[in-house]
CSV table of C-alpha atoms and ligand atoms in Angstrom, one decimal:
chain,number,residue,atom,x,y,z
A,281,MET,CA,-0.1,0.0,-0.1
A,282,PHE,CA,1.4,3.5,-0.7
A,283,GLU,CA,2.5,5.7,2.2
A,284,ARG,CA,1.2,9.1,2.1
A,285,THR,CA,3.5,11.5,3.8
A,286,PRO,CA,1.3,13.5,6.3
A,287,MET,CA,1.1,17.4,5.7
A,288,ILE,CA,0.5,20.0,8.7
A,289,ALA,CA,-0.4,23.3,6.7
A,290,GLY,CA,-0.8,26.7,8.4
A,291,ASN,CA,-3.2,29.2,6.5
A,292,TRP,CA,-2.4,32.6,8.2
A,293,LYS,CA,-5.0,34.4,6.4
A,294,MET,CA,-5.0,38.2,6.8
A,295,ASN,CA,-3.1,38.1,9.9
A,296,LEU,CA,0.4,38.8,11.4
A,297,SER,CA,2.3,42.1,10.6
A,298,LEU,CA,5.6,41.5,8.6
A,299,ASP,CA,8.0,41.3,11.6
A,300,GLU,CA,5.4,38.9,13.4
A,301,ALA,CA,5.5,36.7,10.3
A,302,VAL,CA,9.3,36.3,10.0
A,303,ALA,CA,9.4,35.6,13.9
A,304,LEU,CA,6.7,33.3,13.7
A,305,ALA,CA,8.2,31.3,10.7
A,306,GLN,CA,11.6,31.3,12.4
A,307,THR,CA,9.9,30.0,15.6
A,308,ILE,CA,8.3,27.0,13.6
A,309,GLY,CA,11.8,26.4,11.7
A,310,SER,CA,13.5,25.8,14.8
A,311,GLY,CA,10.7,24.2,17.0
A,312,ILE,CA,9.8,21.4,14.3
A,313,GLY,CA,13.0,19.6,14.6
A,314,ASP,CA,13.5,16.6,12.2
A,315,THR,CA,10.2,16.8,10.3
A,316,SER,CA,11.0,14.1,7.6
A,317,LYS,CA,8.1,12.1,8.5
A,318,VAL,CA,5.6,15.0,8.2
A,319,GLU,CA,5.7,17.8,5.5
A,320,VAL,CA,5.1,21.3,6.9
A,321,LEU,CA,3.6,24.4,4.9
A,322,VAL,CA,2.8,27.6,5.9
A,323,ALA,CA,0.6,30.4,3.6
A,324,PRO,CA,1.3,33.7,4.9
A,325,PRO,CA,-0.2,36.9,3.3
A,326,PHE,CA,1.0,37.9,-0.3
A,327,THR,CA,3.1,40.8,0.9
A,328,HIS,CA,5.0,38.7,3.4
A,329,LEU,CA,5.9,35.8,1.1
A,330,ALA,CA,9.5,36.7,0.3
A,331,ALA,CA,10.2,37.5,3.6
A,332,VAL,CA,8.8,34.5,5.0
A,333,ARG,CA,10.6,32.4,2.3
A,334,GLY,CA,14.0,33.9,3.5
A,335,ALA,CA,13.3,33.1,7.0
A,336,ILE,CA,12.5,29.3,6.4
A,337,ASP,CA,15.2,28.8,3.6
A,338,GLU,CA,17.3,26.5,5.8
A,339,SER,CA,14.3,24.5,6.9
A,340,ARG,CA,12.1,21.8,5.5
A,341,ILE,CA,9.1,24.2,5.3
A,342,PHE,CA,7.3,24.6,2.1
A,343,LEU,CA,5.7,28.0,1.4
A,344,ALA,CA,2.0,28.6,-0.1
A,345,ALA,CA,-0.1,31.6,-1.2
A,346,GLN,CA,-3.6,31.8,-0.1
A,347,ASN,CA,-5.2,32.4,-3.6
A,348,MET,CA,-4.2,33.3,-7.3
A,349,HIS,CA,-5.5,34.4,-10.4
A,350,TRP,CA,-5.4,32.1,-13.5
A,351,GLU,CA,-3.9,34.3,-16.0
A,352,MET,CA,-0.2,34.4,-16.2
A,353,SER,CA,-0.1,38.6,-16.8
A,354,GLY,CA,-2.3,41.4,-18.1
A,355,ALA,CA,-4.6,44.2,-17.1
A,356,TYR,CA,-6.1,42.6,-13.7
A,357,THR,CA,-5.9,44.9,-11.2
A,358,GLY,CA,-5.1,43.9,-7.7
A,359,GLU,CA,-4.4,40.3,-8.8
A,360,ILE,CA,-1.3,38.2,-8.4
A,361,SER,CA,-0.5,35.4,-10.9
A,362,GLY,CA,0.9,31.8,-10.2
A,363,ARG,CA,4.3,33.0,-11.6
A,364,MET,CA,4.6,35.8,-9.5
A,365,LEU,CA,4.1,33.5,-6.6
A,366,GLN,CA,6.8,30.9,-7.8
A,367,GLN,CA,9.1,34.3,-8.1
A,368,SER,CA,8.3,34.8,-4.3
A,369,GLY,CA,9.3,31.4,-3.3
A,370,CYS,CA,6.0,29.5,-3.4
A,371,THR,CA,5.7,25.9,-4.2
A,372,HIS,CA,2.0,25.5,-3.6
A,373,VAL,CA,-1.2,27.7,-3.5
A,374,ILE,CA,-4.5,27.2,-1.7
A,375,LEU,CA,-7.4,27.4,-4.1
A,376,GLY,CA,-10.9,27.5,-3.2
A,377,HIS,CA,-10.9,28.3,0.5
A,378,SER,CA,-14.5,28.7,1.7
A,379,GLU,CA,-13.5,32.1,2.6
A,380,ARG,CA,-13.0,32.8,-0.9
A,381,ARG,CA,-16.0,31.1,-1.9
A,382,THR,CA,-18.4,32.6,0.6
A,383,LEU,CA,-17.0,36.1,1.0
A,384,PHE,CA,-15.8,36.7,-2.4
A,385,GLY,CA,-18.2,34.9,-4.6
A,386,GLU,CA,-15.5,32.5,-5.9
A,387,THR,CA,-17.4,29.6,-7.9
A,388,SER,CA,-16.0,26.1,-8.5
A,389,GLU,CA,-15.7,27.2,-12.2
A,390,VAL,CA,-13.2,29.9,-11.0
A,391,VAL,CA,-11.1,27.3,-8.8
A,392,ASN,CA,-11.0,25.0,-11.7
A,393,LEU,CA,-9.3,27.8,-13.8
A,394,LYS,CA,-6.9,28.7,-11.0
A,395,VAL,CA,-6.1,24.8,-10.3
A,396,LYS,CA,-5.4,24.4,-14.2
A,397,ALA,CA,-3.0,27.3,-14.3
A,398,ALA,CA,-1.4,26.3,-10.9
A,399,SER,CA,-0.8,22.8,-12.3
A,400,PHE,CA,0.4,24.2,-15.7
A,401,LEU,CA,3.2,26.1,-13.9
A,402,GLY,CA,4.1,23.3,-11.6
A,403,LEU,CA,2.6,25.0,-8.5
A,404,ILE,CA,0.9,22.2,-6.0
A,405,PRO,CA,-2.7,23.5,-5.6
A,406,ILE,CA,-4.4,22.6,-2.4
A,407,VAL,CA,-7.8,22.5,-3.5
A,408,CYS,CA,-10.6,23.0,-0.7
A,409,VAL,CA,-14.1,21.9,-0.3
A,410,GLY,CA,-16.5,21.6,2.3
A,411,GLU,CA,-20.2,22.0,3.1
A,412,THR,CA,-22.2,24.4,5.3
A,413,LEU,CA,-24.2,23.7,8.4
A,414,GLU,CA,-27.4,24.0,6.3
A,415,GLU,CA,-26.2,21.8,3.8
A,416,ARG,CA,-25.0,19.2,6.5
A,417,GLU,CA,-28.3,19.3,8.2
A,418,ALA,CA,-30.5,18.9,4.7
A,419,GLU,CA,-28.3,15.8,4.4
A,420,ARG,CA,-26.5,17.1,1.3
A,421,THR,CA,-23.2,16.6,2.3
A,422,PHE,CA,-21.9,14.2,-0.3
A,423,ASP,CA,-23.9,15.8,-3.1
A,424,VAL,CA,-22.2,19.3,-2.3
A,425,ILE,CA,-18.6,17.7,-2.2
A,426,LYS,CA,-19.1,15.8,-5.3
A,427,GLU,CA,-20.2,18.8,-7.0
A,428,GLN,CA,-17.4,20.9,-5.8
A,429,LEU,CA,-14.9,18.1,-6.8
A,430,ASP,CA,-16.6,17.9,-10.4
A,431,LEU,CA,-16.5,21.4,-11.1
A,432,SER,CA,-13.2,22.4,-9.2
A,433,LEU,CA,-11.1,19.3,-10.8
A,434,ASP,CA,-12.9,19.6,-14.1
A,435,ASN,CA,-9.6,20.4,-15.9
A,436,PHE,CA,-8.3,17.1,-14.7
A,437,LYS,CA,-11.2,15.4,-15.6
A,438,ALA,CA,-10.9,16.6,-19.2
A,439,ASP,CA,-7.0,15.4,-19.2
A,440,GLN,CA,-8.4,12.0,-17.6
A,441,MET,CA,-5.4,12.7,-15.3
A,442,MET,CA,-5.1,14.1,-11.8
A,443,PRO,CA,-1.4,14.8,-10.9
A,444,THR,CA,-0.8,12.7,-7.8
A,445,THR,CA,0.9,15.8,-6.2
A,446,THR,CA,-2.3,17.4,-5.9
A,447,ILE,CA,-3.7,17.9,-2.4
A,448,LEU,CA,-7.2,18.3,-1.4
A,449,ALA,CA,-8.5,19.6,1.9
A,450,TYR,CA,-12.0,18.9,3.2
A,451,GLU,CA,-13.1,21.8,5.4
A,452,PRO,CA,-16.6,21.7,6.7
A,453,VAL,CA,-17.5,25.5,6.6
A,454,TRP,CA,-19.4,25.1,9.9
A,455,ALA,CA,-16.0,23.9,11.4
A,456,ILE,CA,-13.7,26.8,10.2
A,457,GLY,CA,-12.7,29.1,13.0
A,458,THR,CA,-15.7,28.2,15.1
A,459,GLY,CA,-14.3,25.9,17.4
A,460,LYS,CA,-16.5,23.0,16.3
A,461,THR,CA,-14.5,20.4,14.9
A,462,ALA,CA,-16.0,17.3,12.7
A,463,SER,CA,-15.5,14.3,14.9
A,464,PRO,CA,-12.9,11.9,13.7
A,465,GLU,CA,-15.9,9.8,12.3
A,466,GLN,CA,-17.6,12.4,10.5
A,467,ALA,CA,-14.3,13.5,8.8
A,468,GLU,CA,-13.1,10.3,7.9
A,469,GLU,CA,-16.6,9.6,6.3
A,470,VAL,CA,-16.0,12.5,4.1
A,471,HIS,CA,-12.5,11.6,3.2
A,472,GLN,CA,-13.2,8.2,2.2
A,473,PHE,CA,-16.0,9.7,0.2
A,474,ILE,CA,-13.4,11.8,-1.5
A,475,ARG,CA,-11.0,9.2,-2.2
A,476,GLN,CA,-13.7,6.8,-3.5
A,477,TRP,CA,-14.5,10.1,-5.9
A,478,ILE,CA,-10.8,10.1,-7.2
A,479,GLU,CA,-11.0,6.4,-7.7
A,480,ASN,CA,-13.8,6.4,-9.5
A,481,THR,CA,-12.9,9.5,-11.4
A,482,PHE,CA,-9.2,8.6,-12.3
A,483,ASN,CA,-7.9,5.4,-10.7
A,484,THR,CA,-7.0,3.4,-7.6
A,485,GLY,CA,-3.3,4.5,-7.9
A,486,THR,CA,-3.8,8.0,-7.9
A,487,ALA,CA,-6.6,7.7,-5.0
A,488,SER,CA,-3.9,5.8,-2.9
A,489,GLN,CA,-1.6,8.9,-3.6
A,490,VAL,CA,-3.5,12.0,-3.3
A,491,ARG,CA,-3.4,13.4,0.1
A,492,ILE,CA,-6.5,14.7,1.7
A,493,LEU,CA,-6.3,17.1,4.5
A,494,TYR,CA,-8.8,18.0,7.1
A,495,GLY,CA,-9.4,21.7,8.3
A,496,GLY,CA,-11.7,23.2,10.7
A,497,SER,CA,-10.8,24.0,14.3
A,498,VAL,CA,-7.8,21.7,14.5
A,499,LYS,CA,-5.9,21.9,17.6
A,500,PRO,CA,-2.9,20.4,19.5
A,501,ASP,CA,-5.7,18.4,21.7
A,502,ASN,CA,-7.5,17.0,18.6
A,503,VAL,CA,-5.1,16.5,16.0
A,504,LYS,CA,-3.9,13.1,17.3
A,505,THR,CA,-7.1,11.5,17.3
A,506,LEU,CA,-7.9,12.8,13.8
A,507,MET,CA,-4.5,11.7,12.0
A,508,THR,CA,-5.3,8.3,13.2
A,509,GLU,CA,-8.1,8.0,10.6
A,510,PRO,CA,-7.0,6.0,7.5
A,511,ASP,CA,-8.1,8.6,5.1
A,512,ILE,CA,-7.1,11.8,7.0
A,513,ASP,CA,-3.5,12.9,5.7
A,514,GLY,CA,-2.9,16.1,7.5
A,515,ALA,CA,-4.4,19.2,8.6
A,516,LEU,CA,-5.0,22.6,7.2
A,517,VAL,CA,-4.8,24.9,10.0
A,518,GLY,CA,-6.0,28.4,10.6
A,519,GLY,CA,-6.3,29.9,14.3
A,520,ALA,CA,-3.9,27.4,15.9
A,521,SER,CA,-1.3,28.2,13.2
A,522,LEU,CA,-0.8,31.5,14.2
A,523,LYS,CA,1.2,30.8,17.3
A,524,GLY,CA,4.4,29.3,17.2
A,525,ASP,CA,3.8,26.7,20.2
A,526,SER,CA,0.6,25.4,18.9
A,527,PHE,CA,1.8,25.1,15.5
A,528,VAL,CA,4.9,23.4,16.4
A,529,SER,CA,2.8,20.8,18.6
A,530,LEU,CA,0.6,20.2,15.7
A,531,VAL,CA,3.5,19.3,13.7
A,532,ARG,CA,5.0,16.8,16.3
A,533,TYR,CA,1.6,15.5,17.0
A,534,ARG,CA,3.2,12.0,17.1
A,535,GLU,CA,5.0,13.0,20.1
A,536,ALA,CA,2.0,14.2,22.3
B,13,PEP,C1,-9.0,27.3,7.7
B,13,PEP,O1,-9.2,28.6,7.5
B,13,PEP,O2,-8.6,26.8,6.7
B,13,PEP,C2,-9.3,26.7,9.0
B,13,PEP,C3,-9.4,25.3,8.9
B,13,PEP,O3,-9.4,27.6,10.1
B,13,PEP,P1,-9.5,26.9,11.6
B,13,PEP,O4,-8.3,26.0,11.9
B,13,PEP,O5,-9.4,28.3,12.2
B,13,PEP,O6,-10.9,26.7,11.8
């Protein structure tokens, strides 16, 4: 069986001053020790990317942006291209986060364009999907997730190939920043569904290699139980990634 390397990813959102971001990156870099069995990633705001890149250069931490535009360049005031992200040192990009979907009207069709551009450039997309509380209560979770996957990854479907480096993140909207975590069983059920979708849409090999992160109020005290589930391959963390000690504990979850 293919062994997937766990990933702990911190999404800093629109938080931290430049100095705070650099200091946090340094704290994480020195605190995580030998992380060869866990991949670590941070996603600072655009303006902090280059400085954080400098602060993590000696460490094994990957750098991601939180969004990008799908065109390579042009008259798109206020936007940032994938190529620009690479020039700032990014290897990954978070796409389709629920805050982009709900607050900025980003549709799965738009996410698909971004995923396509990122993959073309060799930037690894971390593609987020997740249902709202209303959708869960209406027992529409699986339909919503399927539709988001179908549309957001439509370009991979057209190519009949999903790069196995692609990372997916299941983030139930009702659990993001609310302190409510999906139980390990609730999360695993959806992760299993997503892995089955990959198998049905592509093949078993791809399904066994693609990592699926869980996101939604992950904290040092719940990460270990979530990580015991077979289809949960890591965590995408908001709040608890903003403090060096809690993020380092998340990365070192096996030692707790
Ligand atoms: C997120 O924003 O991706 C997230 C999961 O946030 P939090 O950990 O704060 O719920």
